[in-house]
PDB file of C-alpha atoms in Angstrom:
ATOM      1  CA  MET A1003     -66.838 279.529 119.649  1.00  0.00           C
ATOM      2  CA  SER A1004     -70.439 279.209 120.338  1.00  0.00           C
ATOM      3  CA  LEU A1005     -71.508 278.328 123.790  1.00  0.00           C
ATOM      4  CA  GLY A1006     -74.846 276.961 124.757  1.00  0.00           C
ATOM      5  CA  GLU A1007     -75.699 277.416 128.451  1.00  0.00           C
ATOM      6  CA  ARG A1008     -77.383 274.887 130.216  1.00  0.00           C
ATOM      7  CA  THR A1009     -78.329 271.967 127.450  1.00  0.00           C
ATOM      8  CA  LEU A1010     -76.340 269.395 125.999  1.00  0.00           C
ATOM      9  CA  SER A1011     -78.646 269.544 123.080  1.00  0.00           C
ATOM     10  CA  GLY A1012     -76.370 272.267 121.699  1.00  0.00           C
ATOM     11  CA  GLU A1013     -74.166 269.627 120.372  1.00  0.00           C
ATOM     12  CA  ASP A1014     -77.175 268.821 117.666  1.00  0.00           C
ATOM     13  CA  CYS A1015     -77.431 272.378 116.916  1.00  0.00           C
ATOM     14  CA  GLY A1016     -73.536 273.015 116.175  1.00  0.00           C
ATOM     15  CA  ALA A1017     -72.293 274.441 119.593  1.00  0.00           C
ATOM     16  CA  ASP A1018     -68.925 273.718 120.473  1.00  0.00           C
ATOM     17  CA  CYS A1019     -69.586 274.016 124.293  1.00  0.00           C
ATOM     18  CA  ALA A1020     -72.103 273.425 126.853  1.00  0.00           C
ATOM     19  CA  LYS A1021     -71.611 275.608 129.760  1.00  0.00           C
ATOM     20  CA  PHE A1022     -73.706 275.190 133.217  1.00  0.00           C
ATOM     21  CA  GLN A1023     -73.470 277.124 136.493  1.00  0.00           C
ATOM     22  CA  LYS A1024     -72.117 275.422 139.534  1.00  0.00           C
ATOM     23  CA  SER A1025     -72.431 276.904 143.170  1.00  0.00           C
ATOM     24  CA  GLU A1026     -71.634 275.655 146.707  1.00  0.00           C
ATOM     25  CA  LEU A1027     -74.452 277.695 148.162  1.00  0.00           C
ATOM     26  CA  GLU A1028     -73.055 278.241 151.476  1.00  0.00           C
ATOM     27  CA  VAL A1029     -69.911 279.787 150.228  1.00  0.00           C
ATOM     28  CA  ARG A1030     -71.589 281.758 147.270  1.00  0.00           C
ATOM     29  CA  PHE A1031     -74.294 283.229 149.320  1.00  0.00           C
ATOM     30  CA  ASN A1032     -74.635 284.312 153.100  1.00  0.00           C
ATOM     31  CA  LYS A1033     -76.952 282.903 155.698  1.00  0.00           C
ATOM     32  CA  GLN A1034     -79.485 286.013 155.556  1.00  0.00           C
ATOM     33  CA  ALA A1035     -79.684 285.693 151.831  1.00  0.00           C
ATOM     34  CA  LEU A1036     -79.977 281.711 151.821  1.00  0.00           C
ATOM     35  CA  GLU A1037     -82.678 282.326 154.564  1.00  0.00           C
ATOM     36  CA  ARG A1038     -85.097 285.168 153.046  1.00  0.00           C
ATOM     37  CA  PRO A1039     -88.307 284.195 151.913  1.00  0.00           C
ATOM     38  CA  TYR A1040     -88.643 283.367 148.578  1.00  0.00           C
ATOM     39  CA  THR A1041     -92.309 283.607 147.093  1.00  0.00           C
ATOM     40  CA  SER A1042     -91.844 284.370 143.479  1.00  0.00           C
ATOM     41  CA  LYS A1043     -93.878 282.657 140.808  1.00  0.00           C
ATOM     42  CA  ASN A1044     -90.626 281.053 139.872  1.00  0.00           C
ATOM     43  CA  SER A1045     -89.582 279.880 143.148  1.00  0.00           C
ATOM     44  CA  TRP A1046     -89.128 275.960 143.998  1.00  0.00           C
ATOM     45  CA  GLY A1047     -89.166 276.425 147.799  1.00  0.00           C
ATOM     46  CA  LYS A1048     -90.282 278.558 150.778  1.00  0.00           C
ATOM     47  CA  THR A1049     -86.861 280.332 151.175  1.00  0.00           C
ATOM     48  CA  TYR A1050     -84.004 281.337 148.574  1.00  0.00           C
ATOM     49  CA  GLY A1051     -81.785 278.548 150.014  1.00  0.00           C
ATOM     50  CA  GLU A1052     -84.132 275.693 149.483  1.00  0.00           C
ATOM     51  CA  HIS A1053     -84.969 277.242 145.831  1.00  0.00           C
ATOM     52  CA  LYS A1054     -81.391 277.119 145.157  1.00  0.00           C
ATOM     53  CA  ARG A1055     -80.724 273.717 146.593  1.00  0.00           C
ATOM     54  CA  HIS A1056     -83.740 272.342 144.775  1.00  0.00           C
ATOM     55  CA  LEU A1057     -82.219 273.680 141.322  1.00  0.00           C
ATOM     56  CA  GLU A1058     -78.492 272.551 142.145  1.00  0.00           C
ATOM     57  CA  PHE A1059     -76.852 269.778 140.167  1.00  0.00           C
ATOM     58  CA  SER A1060     -74.642 267.532 142.747  1.00  0.00           C
ATOM     59  CA  HIS A1061     -71.102 266.684 142.151  1.00  0.00           C
ATOM     60  CA  GLU A1062     -71.960 263.185 141.051  1.00  0.00           C
ATOM     61  CA  GLN A1063     -74.552 264.813 138.309  1.00  0.00           C
ATOM     62  CA  TYR A1064     -71.860 267.073 137.073  1.00  0.00           C
ATOM     63  CA  ARG A1065     -69.473 264.143 136.594  1.00  0.00           C
ATOM     64  CA  GLU A1066     -72.247 262.527 134.844  1.00  0.00           C
ATOM     65  CA  LEU A1067     -73.145 265.226 132.199  1.00  0.00           C
ATOM     66  CA  GLN A1068     -69.285 265.499 131.534  1.00  0.00           C
ATOM     67  CA  LYS A1069     -69.359 261.632 130.568  1.00  0.00           C
ATOM     68  CA  TYR A1070     -72.185 262.388 128.251  1.00  0.00           C
ATOM     69  CA  ALA A1071     -70.606 265.505 126.683  1.00  0.00           C
ATOM     70  CA  THR A1072     -67.660 263.570 125.950  1.00  0.00           C
ATOM     71  CA  GLU A1073     -70.007 260.714 124.438  1.00  0.00           C
ATOM     72  CA  VAL A1074     -71.493 263.010 122.282  1.00  0.00           C
ATOM     73  CA  GLY A1075     -68.252 265.366 121.325  1.00  0.00           C
ATOM     74  CA  ILE A1076     -69.248 268.616 122.971  1.00  0.00           C
ATOM     75  CA  PHE A1077     -66.861 270.354 125.222  1.00  0.00           C
ATOM     76  CA  PHE A1078     -68.393 270.458 129.173  1.00  0.00           C
ATOM     77  CA  THR A1079     -67.686 273.117 131.657  1.00  0.00           C
ATOM     78  CA  ALA A1080     -69.364 275.638 133.700  1.00  0.00           C
ATOM     79  CA  SER A1081     -69.407 278.950 135.521  1.00  0.00           C
ATOM     80  CA  GLY A1082     -67.718 278.609 139.039  1.00  0.00           C
ATOM     81  CA  MET A1083     -69.699 280.627 140.941  1.00  0.00           C
ATOM     82  CA  ASP A1084     -67.849 280.829 144.119  1.00  0.00           C
ATOM     83  CA  GLU A1085     -64.173 279.686 144.988  1.00  0.00           C
ATOM     84  CA  MET A1086     -65.239 276.124 146.090  1.00  0.00           C
ATOM     85  CA  ALA A1087     -67.020 275.675 142.926  1.00  0.00           C
ATOM     86  CA  VAL A1088     -63.782 276.693 141.077  1.00  0.00           C
ATOM     87  CA  GLU A1089     -61.968 274.218 142.953  1.00  0.00           C
ATOM     88  CA  PHE A1090     -64.585 271.332 141.935  1.00  0.00           C
ATOM     89  CA  LEU A1091     -64.429 272.255 138.114  1.00  0.00           C
ATOM     90  CA  HIS A1092     -60.815 272.283 138.250  1.00  0.00           C
ATOM     91  CA  GLU A1093     -60.578 268.826 139.894  1.00  0.00           C
ATOM     92  CA  ILE A1094     -62.925 267.290 137.207  1.00  0.00           C
ATOM     93  CA  ASN A1095     -60.464 268.834 134.413  1.00  0.00           C
ATOM     94  CA  VAL A1096     -62.746 271.282 132.720  1.00  0.00           C
ATOM     95  CA  PRO A1097     -61.624 272.408 129.488  1.00  0.00           C
ATOM     96  CA  PHE A1098     -61.975 276.734 130.810  1.00  0.00           C
ATOM     97  CA  ILE A1099     -63.455 278.269 133.581  1.00  0.00           C
ATOM     98  CA  LYS A1100     -66.212 280.726 132.882  1.00  0.00           C
ATOM     99  CA  VAL A1101     -66.007 283.732 135.343  1.00  0.00           C
ATOM    100  CA  ALA A1102     -69.790 285.332 135.714  1.00  0.00           C
ATOM    101  CA  SER A1103     -70.417 289.045 135.461  1.00  0.00           C
ATOM    102  CA  ALA A1104     -71.196 289.040 139.367  1.00  0.00           C
ATOM    103  CA  ASP A1105     -67.629 287.805 140.165  1.00  0.00           C
ATOM    104  CA  ALA A1106     -65.664 290.012 137.837  1.00  0.00           C
ATOM    105  CA  ASP A1107     -65.215 292.599 140.254  1.00  0.00           C
ATOM    106  CA  ASN A1108     -64.155 289.888 143.043  1.00  0.00           C
ATOM    107  CA  PHE A1109     -60.475 290.170 142.678  1.00  0.00           C
ATOM    108  CA  PRO A1110     -59.211 287.649 145.323  1.00  0.00           C
ATOM    109  CA  TYR A1111     -61.727 285.213 143.139  1.00  0.00           C
ATOM    110  CA  LEU A1112     -60.153 286.311 140.225  1.00  0.00           C
ATOM    111  CA  GLU A1113     -56.453 285.986 141.195  1.00  0.00           C
ATOM    112  CA  LYS A1114     -57.190 282.347 142.552  1.00  0.00           C
ATOM    113  CA  THR A1115     -58.984 281.280 139.493  1.00  0.00           C
ATOM    114  CA  ALA A1116     -56.126 282.572 137.330  1.00  0.00           C
ATOM    115  CA  LYS A1117     -53.705 280.715 139.327  1.00  0.00           C
ATOM    116  CA  LYS A1118     -55.025 277.602 138.499  1.00  0.00           C
ATOM    117  CA  GLY A1119     -53.546 277.896 134.920  1.00  0.00           C
ATOM    118  CA  ARG A1120     -57.038 277.183 133.218  1.00  0.00           C
ATOM    119  CA  PRO A1121     -58.341 279.426 130.549  1.00  0.00           C
ATOM    120  CA  MET A1122     -60.846 281.857 131.412  1.00  0.00           C
ATOM    121  CA  VAL A1123     -63.825 283.477 129.729  1.00  0.00           C
ATOM    122  CA  VAL A1124     -64.608 286.389 131.886  1.00  0.00           C
ATOM    123  CA  SER A1125     -68.123 288.097 131.652  1.00  0.00           C
ATOM    124  CA  THR A1126     -68.219 291.852 132.437  1.00  0.00           C
ATOM    125  CA  GLY A1127     -71.743 292.611 133.261  1.00  0.00           C
ATOM    126  CA  MET A1128     -72.412 295.839 135.646  1.00  0.00           C
ATOM    127  CA  GLN A1129     -68.687 296.786 135.535  1.00  0.00           C
ATOM    128  CA  SER A1130     -66.968 300.031 134.562  1.00  0.00           C
ATOM    129  CA  MET A1131     -64.212 300.046 131.858  1.00  0.00           C
ATOM    130  CA  GLU A1132     -62.090 301.097 134.942  1.00  0.00           C
ATOM    131  CA  THR A1133     -62.878 297.873 136.520  1.00  0.00           C
ATOM    132  CA  ILE A1134     -62.362 295.437 133.402  1.00  0.00           C
ATOM    133  CA  ARG A1135     -58.573 297.185 133.054  1.00  0.00           C
ATOM    134  CA  GLN A1136     -58.283 296.046 136.587  1.00  0.00           C
ATOM    135  CA  VAL A1137     -60.004 292.554 135.524  1.00  0.00           C
ATOM    136  CA  TYR A1138     -57.468 292.333 132.783  1.00  0.00           C
ATOM    137  CA  LYS A1139     -54.200 293.346 134.870  1.00  0.00           C
ATOM    138  CA  THR A1140     -55.166 291.012 137.513  1.00  0.00           C
ATOM    139  CA  VAL A1141     -55.739 287.542 135.105  1.00  0.00           C
ATOM    140  CA  LYS A1142     -52.789 288.816 132.958  1.00  0.00           C
ATOM    141  CA  GLN A1143     -50.184 288.564 135.692  1.00  0.00           C
ATOM    142  CA  HIS A1144     -51.299 284.767 136.392  1.00  0.00           C
ATOM    143  CA  ASN A1145     -52.615 283.504 133.212  1.00  0.00           C
ATOM    144  CA  GLN A1146     -52.168 284.524 129.447  1.00  0.00           C
ATOM    145  CA  ASN A1147     -55.050 282.538 128.124  1.00  0.00           C
ATOM    146  CA  PHE A1148     -58.246 284.351 128.859  1.00  0.00           C
ATOM    147  CA  THR A1149     -61.180 286.304 126.750  1.00  0.00           C
ATOM    148  CA  ILE A1150     -63.557 288.970 128.019  1.00  0.00           C
ATOM    149  CA  LEU A1151     -67.095 289.143 126.911  1.00  0.00           C
ATOM    150  CA  GLN A1152     -69.186 292.152 126.682  1.00  0.00           C
ATOM    151  CA  CYS A1153     -72.280 291.311 128.657  1.00  0.00           C
ATOM    152  CA  THR A1154     -75.304 293.460 129.966  1.00  0.00           C
ATOM    153  CA  SER A1155     -77.020 292.116 132.994  1.00  0.00           C
ATOM    154  CA  THR A1156     -80.322 292.206 132.215  1.00  0.00           C
ATOM    155  CA  TYR A1157     -83.187 289.397 131.307  1.00  0.00           C
ATOM    156  CA  PRO A1158     -84.393 289.624 129.099  1.00  0.00           C
ATOM    157  CA  LEU A1159     -82.312 292.400 127.190  1.00  0.00           C
ATOM    158  CA  ASP A1160     -83.974 295.323 125.374  1.00  0.00           C
ATOM    159  CA  PRO A1161     -81.906 296.096 122.200  1.00  0.00           C
ATOM    160  CA  GLU A1162     -81.447 299.702 123.222  1.00  0.00           C
ATOM    161  CA  ASP A1163     -79.352 298.506 126.196  1.00  0.00           C
ATOM    162  CA  VAL A1164     -77.049 296.300 124.596  1.00  0.00           C
ATOM    163  CA  ASN A1165     -74.010 298.461 123.580  1.00  0.00           C
ATOM    164  CA  LEU A1166     -72.220 296.444 121.183  1.00  0.00           C
ATOM    165  CA  ARG A1167     -69.835 299.058 120.506  1.00  0.00           C
ATOM    166  CA  VAL A1168     -68.306 298.085 123.955  1.00  0.00           C
ATOM    167  CA  ILE A1169     -67.065 295.013 121.817  1.00  0.00           C
ATOM    168  CA  THR A1170     -64.685 297.247 119.838  1.00  0.00           C
ATOM    169  CA  GLU A1171     -63.865 299.311 122.774  1.00  0.00           C
ATOM    170  CA  TYR A1172     -62.542 296.327 124.368  1.00  0.00           C
ATOM    171  CA  GLN A1173     -60.746 295.297 121.202  1.00  0.00           C
ATOM    172  CA  LYS A1174     -58.941 298.390 121.017  1.00  0.00           C
ATOM    173  CA  GLU A1175     -58.504 298.507 124.775  1.00  0.00           C
ATOM    174  CA  PHE A1176     -57.071 294.746 125.046  1.00  0.00           C
ATOM    175  CA  PRO A1177     -55.805 294.014 121.498  1.00  0.00           C
ATOM    176  CA  ASP A1178     -53.750 291.013 122.870  1.00  0.00           C
ATOM    177  CA  ILE A1179     -56.840 288.691 123.959  1.00  0.00           C
ATOM    178  CA  PRO A1180     -59.911 287.428 122.048  1.00  0.00           C
ATOM    179  CA  ILE A1181     -63.235 289.616 122.942  1.00  0.00           C
ATOM    180  CA  GLY A1182     -66.667 288.137 122.607  1.00  0.00           C
ATOM    181  CA  TYR A1183     -70.288 288.499 123.655  1.00  0.00           C
ATOM    182  CA  SER A1184     -72.544 286.768 126.372  1.00  0.00           C
ATOM    183  CA  GLY A1185     -76.309 287.857 125.030  1.00  0.00           C
ATOM    184  CA  HIS A1186     -79.614 287.727 127.370  1.00  0.00           C
ATOM    185  CA  GLU A1187     -81.624 289.226 124.172  1.00  0.00           C
ATOM    186  CA  THR A1188     -84.448 287.683 122.626  1.00  0.00           C
ATOM    187  CA  GLY A1189     -83.757 286.467 119.082  1.00  0.00           C
ATOM    188  CA  ILE A1190     -80.524 285.877 117.486  1.00  0.00           C
ATOM    189  CA  ALA A1191     -79.948 289.285 115.394  1.00  0.00           C
ATOM    190  CA  ILE A1192     -77.997 290.904 118.034  1.00  0.00           C
ATOM    191  CA  SER A1193     -75.377 288.025 118.396  1.00  0.00           C
ATOM    192  CA  VAL A1194     -74.966 287.710 115.105  1.00  0.00           C
ATOM    193  CA  ALA A1195     -74.049 291.294 114.739  1.00  0.00           C
ATOM    194  CA  ALA A1196     -71.762 290.564 117.725  1.00  0.00           C
ATOM    195  CA  ALA A1197     -70.130 287.942 115.524  1.00  0.00           C
ATOM    196  CA  ALA A1198     -69.884 290.504 112.428  1.00  0.00           C
ATOM    197  CA  LEU A1199     -68.112 293.348 114.868  1.00  0.00           C
ATOM    198  CA  GLY A1200     -65.335 290.410 115.498  1.00  0.00           C
ATOM    199  CA  ALA A1201     -66.555 288.579 118.766  1.00  0.00           C
ATOM    200  CA  LYS A1202     -64.463 285.520 119.024  1.00  0.00           C
ATOM    201  CA  VAL A1203     -66.794 283.653 121.404  1.00  0.00           C
ATOM    202  CA  ILE A1204     -70.462 283.906 121.577  1.00  0.00           C
ATOM    203  CA  GLU A1205     -72.459 282.706 124.664  1.00  0.00           C
ATOM    204  CA  ARG A1206     -76.422 282.350 125.003  1.00  0.00           C
ATOM    205  CA  HIS A1207     -78.736 280.911 127.334  1.00  0.00           C
ATOM    206  CA  VAL A1208     -80.439 277.787 126.187  1.00  0.00           C
ATOM    207  CA  THR A1209     -83.772 276.206 127.060  1.00  0.00           C
ATOM    208  CA  LEU A1210     -86.018 273.230 125.855  1.00  0.00           C
ATOM    209  CA  ASP A1211     -88.967 275.581 126.522  1.00  0.00           C
ATOM    210  CA  LYS A1212     -89.399 279.227 127.127  1.00  0.00           C
ATOM    211  CA  THR A1213     -92.890 278.720 128.831  1.00  0.00           C
ATOM    212  CA  TRP A1214     -90.920 276.610 131.850  1.00  0.00           C
ATOM    213  CA  LYS A1215     -91.025 278.082 135.076  1.00  0.00           C
ATOM    214  CA  GLY A1216     -87.994 280.073 135.556  1.00  0.00           C
ATOM    215  CA  SER A1217     -86.440 283.467 135.291  1.00  0.00           C
ATOM    216  CA  ASP A1218     -84.014 282.716 132.598  1.00  0.00           C
ATOM    217  CA  HIS A1219     -86.060 280.749 130.134  1.00  0.00           C
ATOM    218  CA  GLY A1220     -87.623 283.913 128.631  1.00  0.00           C
ATOM    219  CA  ALA A1221     -84.365 285.145 127.369  1.00  0.00           C
ATOM    220  CA  SER A1222     -82.938 281.887 126.386  1.00  0.00           C
ATOM    221  CA  LEU A1223     -83.017 280.361 123.047  1.00  0.00           C
ATOM    222  CA  GLU A1224     -85.035 276.920 122.178  1.00  0.00           C
ATOM    223  CA  PRO A1225     -82.741 274.495 120.247  1.00  0.00           C
ATOM    224  CA  SER A1226     -84.043 275.532 116.581  1.00  0.00           C
ATOM    225  CA  GLU A1227     -82.989 279.129 117.202  1.00  0.00           C
ATOM    226  CA  LEU A1228     -79.922 278.025 118.477  1.00  0.00           C
ATOM    227  CA  ALA A1229     -79.176 275.924 115.222  1.00  0.00           C
ATOM    228  CA  GLU A1230     -80.258 279.077 113.303  1.00  0.00           C
ATOM    229  CA  LEU A1231     -78.150 281.337 114.933  1.00  0.00           C
ATOM    230  CA  ILE A1232     -74.678 278.958 114.687  1.00  0.00           C
ATOM    231  CA  ARG A1233     -75.773 278.460 110.904  1.00  0.00           C
ATOM    232  CA  SER A1234     -75.889 282.622 110.682  1.00  0.00           C
ATOM    233  CA  ILE A1235     -72.860 282.900 112.577  1.00  0.00           C
ATOM    234  CA  ARG A1236     -70.661 280.404 110.351  1.00  0.00           C
ATOM    235  CA  LEU A1237     -72.279 282.313 107.310  1.00  0.00           C
ATOM    236  CA  VAL A1238     -70.699 285.861 108.918  1.00  0.00           C
ATOM    237  CA  GLU A1239     -67.529 284.125 109.037  1.00  0.00           C
ATOM    238  CA  LYS A1240     -67.208 283.035 105.499  1.00  0.00           C
ATOM    239  CA  ALA A1241     -68.297 286.618 104.468  1.00  0.00           C
ATOM    240  CA  MET A1242     -65.449 287.870 106.766  1.00  0.00           C
ATOM    241  CA  GLY A1243     -62.867 285.342 105.845  1.00  0.00           C
ATOM    242  CA  SER A1244     -62.190 284.097 109.577  1.00  0.00           C
ATOM    243  CA  ARG A1245     -63.929 281.692 111.550  1.00  0.00           C
ATOM    244  CA  ILE A1246     -64.304 282.113 115.436  1.00  0.00           C
ATOM    245  CA  LYS A1247     -61.656 280.703 117.119  1.00  0.00           C
ATOM    246  CA  GLN A1248     -62.380 277.376 118.642  1.00  0.00           C
ATOM    247  CA  MET A1249     -60.094 278.348 121.750  1.00  0.00           C
ATOM    248  CA  LEU A1250     -60.265 276.271 124.847  1.00  0.00           C
ATOM    249  CA  PRO A1251     -60.166 278.975 125.721  1.00  0.00           C
ATOM    250  CA  GLY A1252     -69.891 297.924 129.298  1.00  0.00           C
ATOM    251  CA  GLU A1253     -72.500 298.601 129.743  1.00  0.00           C
ATOM    252  CA  LYS A1254     -74.624 300.216 132.759  1.00  0.00           C
ATOM    253  CA  VAL A1255     -72.464 300.409 135.848  1.00  0.00           C
ATOM    254  CA  LEU A1256     -74.728 299.300 138.698  1.00  0.00           C
ATOM    255  CA  HIS A1257     -74.124 296.954 141.860  1.00  0.00           C
ATOM    256  CA  SER A1258     -77.451 295.283 141.845  1.00  0.00           C
ATOM    257  CA  LYS A1259     -78.689 292.200 143.692  1.00  0.00           C
ATOM    258  CA  LEU A1260     -76.960 290.314 140.741  1.00  0.00           C
ATOM    259  CA  GLY A1261     -73.488 291.577 142.326  1.00  0.00           C
ATOM    260  CA  LYS A1262     -71.373 290.592 145.180  1.00  0.00           C
ATOM    261  CA  SER A1263     -71.072 291.983 148.431  1.00  0.00           C
ATOM    262  CA  VAL A1264     -68.088 292.099 151.126  1.00  0.00           C
ATOM    263  CA  VAL A1265     -68.806 290.180 153.869  1.00  0.00           C
ATOM    264  CA  ALA A1266     -67.079 289.229 157.269  1.00  0.00           C
ATOM    265  CA  LYS A1267     -65.393 286.268 157.546  1.00  0.00           C
ATOM    266  CA  VAL A1268     -65.321 286.203 161.315  1.00  0.00           C
ATOM    267  CA  LYS A1269     -67.043 288.253 163.878  1.00  0.00           C
ATOM    268  CA  ILE A1270     -65.317 291.782 163.702  1.00  0.00           C
ATOM    269  CA  PRO A1271     -65.790 293.778 166.976  1.00  0.00           C
ATOM    270  CA  LYS A1272     -65.981 297.930 166.994  1.00  0.00           C
ATOM    271  CA  GLY A1273     -62.691 299.432 166.844  1.00  0.00           C
ATOM    272  CA  THR A1274     -61.040 296.971 164.549  1.00  0.00           C
ATOM    273  CA  VAL A1275     -58.663 297.623 162.195  1.00  0.00           C
ATOM    274  CA  LEU A1276     -59.731 295.667 159.098  1.00  0.00           C
ATOM    275  CA  THR A1277     -57.163 293.271 157.483  1.00  0.00           C
ATOM    276  CA  LEU A1278     -57.917 291.255 154.205  1.00  0.00           C
ATOM    277  CA  ASP A1279     -58.039 287.825 155.862  1.00  0.00           C
ATOM    278  CA  MET A1280     -61.323 289.094 157.894  1.00  0.00           C
ATOM    279  CA  LEU A1281     -63.241 290.071 154.592  1.00  0.00           C
ATOM    280  CA  GLY A1282     -64.765 287.823 151.896  1.00  0.00           C
ATOM    281  CA  VAL A1283     -67.075 288.176 149.057  1.00  0.00           C
ATOM    282  CA  LYS A1284     -70.493 286.561 148.876  1.00  0.00           C
ATOM    283  CA  ALA A1285     -73.979 287.317 146.994  1.00  0.00           C
ATOM    284  CA  ALA A1286     -75.253 288.896 150.422  1.00  0.00           C
ATOM    285  CA  GLU A1287     -78.409 290.230 152.131  1.00  0.00           C
ATOM    286  CA  PRO A1288     -78.603 293.084 152.507  1.00  0.00           C
ATOM    287  CA  ILE A1289     -76.621 294.444 149.834  1.00  0.00           C
ATOM    288  CA  GLY A1290     -73.444 295.869 151.174  1.00  0.00           C
ATOM    289  CA  ILE A1291     -70.023 297.263 150.041  1.00  0.00           C
ATOM    290  CA  PRO A1292     -69.205 295.986 146.116  1.00  0.00           C
ATOM    291  CA  ALA A1293     -66.799 293.179 146.116  1.00  0.00           C
ATOM    292  CA  GLY A1294     -64.644 295.422 144.106  1.00  0.00           C
ATOM    293  CA  GLU A1295     -64.032 297.785 146.736  1.00  0.00           C
ATOM    294  CA  ILE A1296     -62.704 294.812 149.008  1.00  0.00           C
ATOM    295  CA  PHE A1297     -58.897 296.177 149.029  1.00  0.00           C
ATOM    296  CA  LYS A1298     -60.055 299.706 149.729  1.00  0.00           C
ATOM    297  CA  LEU A1299     -61.521 298.631 153.258  1.00  0.00           C
ATOM    298  CA  VAL A1300     -57.934 297.349 154.311  1.00  0.00           C
ATOM    299  CA  GLY A1301     -56.490 299.283 157.076  1.00  0.00           C
ATOM    300  CA  LYS A1302     -59.945 301.127 157.828  1.00  0.00           C
ATOM    301  CA  THR A1303     -61.559 300.729 161.446  1.00  0.00           C
ATOM    302  CA  VAL A1304     -65.175 299.131 162.099  1.00  0.00           C
ATOM    303  CA  THR A1305     -67.656 301.984 163.652  1.00  0.00           C
ATOM    304  CA  GLN A1306     -69.590 299.143 165.145  1.00  0.00           C
ATOM    305  CA  ASP A1307     -69.765 295.105 165.924  1.00  0.00           C
ATOM    306  CA  VAL A1308     -70.018 293.109 162.543  1.00  0.00           C
ATOM    307  CA  GLU A1309     -71.145 289.705 163.057  1.00  0.00           C
ATOM    308  CA  GLU A1310     -69.546 286.623 160.902  1.00  0.00           C
ATOM    309  CA  ASP A1311     -71.300 286.130 157.563  1.00  0.00           C
ATOM    310  CA  ALA A1312     -72.895 289.766 157.786  1.00  0.00           C
ATOM    311  CA  SER A1313     -72.643 292.251 155.253  1.00  0.00           C
ATOM    312  CA  VAL A1314     -70.187 294.995 155.521  1.00  0.00           C
ATOM    313  CA  LEU A1315     -72.117 298.287 155.089  1.00  0.00           C
ATOM    314  CA  PRO A1316     -70.852 301.646 154.285  1.00  0.00           C
ATOM    315  CA  ASN A1317     -71.929 302.755 157.475  1.00  0.00           C
ATOM    316  CA  MET A1318     -70.065 300.419 159.477  1.00  0.00           C
ATOM    317  CA  VAL A1319     -66.816 301.364 158.392  1.00  0.00           C
ATOM    318  CA  GLY A1320     -64.751 304.653 159.134  1.00  0.00           C
ATOM    319  CA  ASN A1321     -61.797 306.467 157.722  1.00  0.00           C
TER     320      ASN A1321
END
C-alpha cells in the first residue's frame, strides 16, 4: 500500500491513500510549548501555538477533503496526533488510523486507539526494539489488524542513518503482521529497496513544491517523483511475484523534541504519591520524562509541587 502524505494529487500518481495529520492543539501540546516564541524561517506566527494554528485544518475542512477523496477514488485518513484527534478520525469513519512515531511509546494512547477497532499503522521512529515489542503486545491485545513501519525520525534522512535491515528484524520478530516503511529521505531509491525487502506499506511525504516554506518540504516527493516511486514499486512486485497488500489496514534511540513527555493532568502537591489518573502525555516544554515511562511513575512520590499541564521532570520524582 502506498501512502502519500498531505496531498490528494497522490491519486493521479497511483497512490492508494492520502494521509494528513490531525491535532487538537491544546490536547497535543502543553501551554508552555504553545506559548514559546517561534522565530524560525519556517514560522507562520510569533509563537509556536500561532504557527500551529495557522497550519491546522478545521474539522469542516477535513470533511471536505474526505468528500473529495471519495470522489476521486483514493482512501483518506490522518495521523491522530493526540487522543481527541483520534476521536474525531473515528467519528468521520476513516479506513485506518496512523500512529506517529512520537506516540509509539504513548501506551495509554495506543490502548485507547486500539480499542476503537479500526486498523492501525504504527510508525516506530525514536524507539528501541524493547519498546516496539511492548507496542506490539499493547495493540495486539485489543486489535488484530495493524502494521508496524520502520522509520527514522530525521528530516531529511541521510542514507547512512536509514538502517533498512530493521525491516527484516521486524519481520522475524512479528511474523503475523505486515511490516512497512515510512521514509523521510530524498529521492525514491531507498523506498524501492524497502519494497524489495518485503515492506507491505510505503509512506512518503508529498509536496507540490520542495522550495515552499516549511521544514518538511525538502524531505518530500513532488508528484512526478511519487509517480516514479509507485511505478518502480509495482515493477519490484512483479519481479518478486507478490503485490504490496492493499490493506485498510529501529533505528537511533533518542528522546528528542519530536517525542512526547509525561505531564501533570492536575496540580500535584509535593509529597503526593502518583497515580495514573494524575498523569498525561503531551509534546511539552521543557522536555520531561519520556512518555514510555509513564507506568513506571505510578506509586512514586513527587519531591516538589508540579503545576497542572507542566512537564514532569526526573528531579521532581523520588523513589
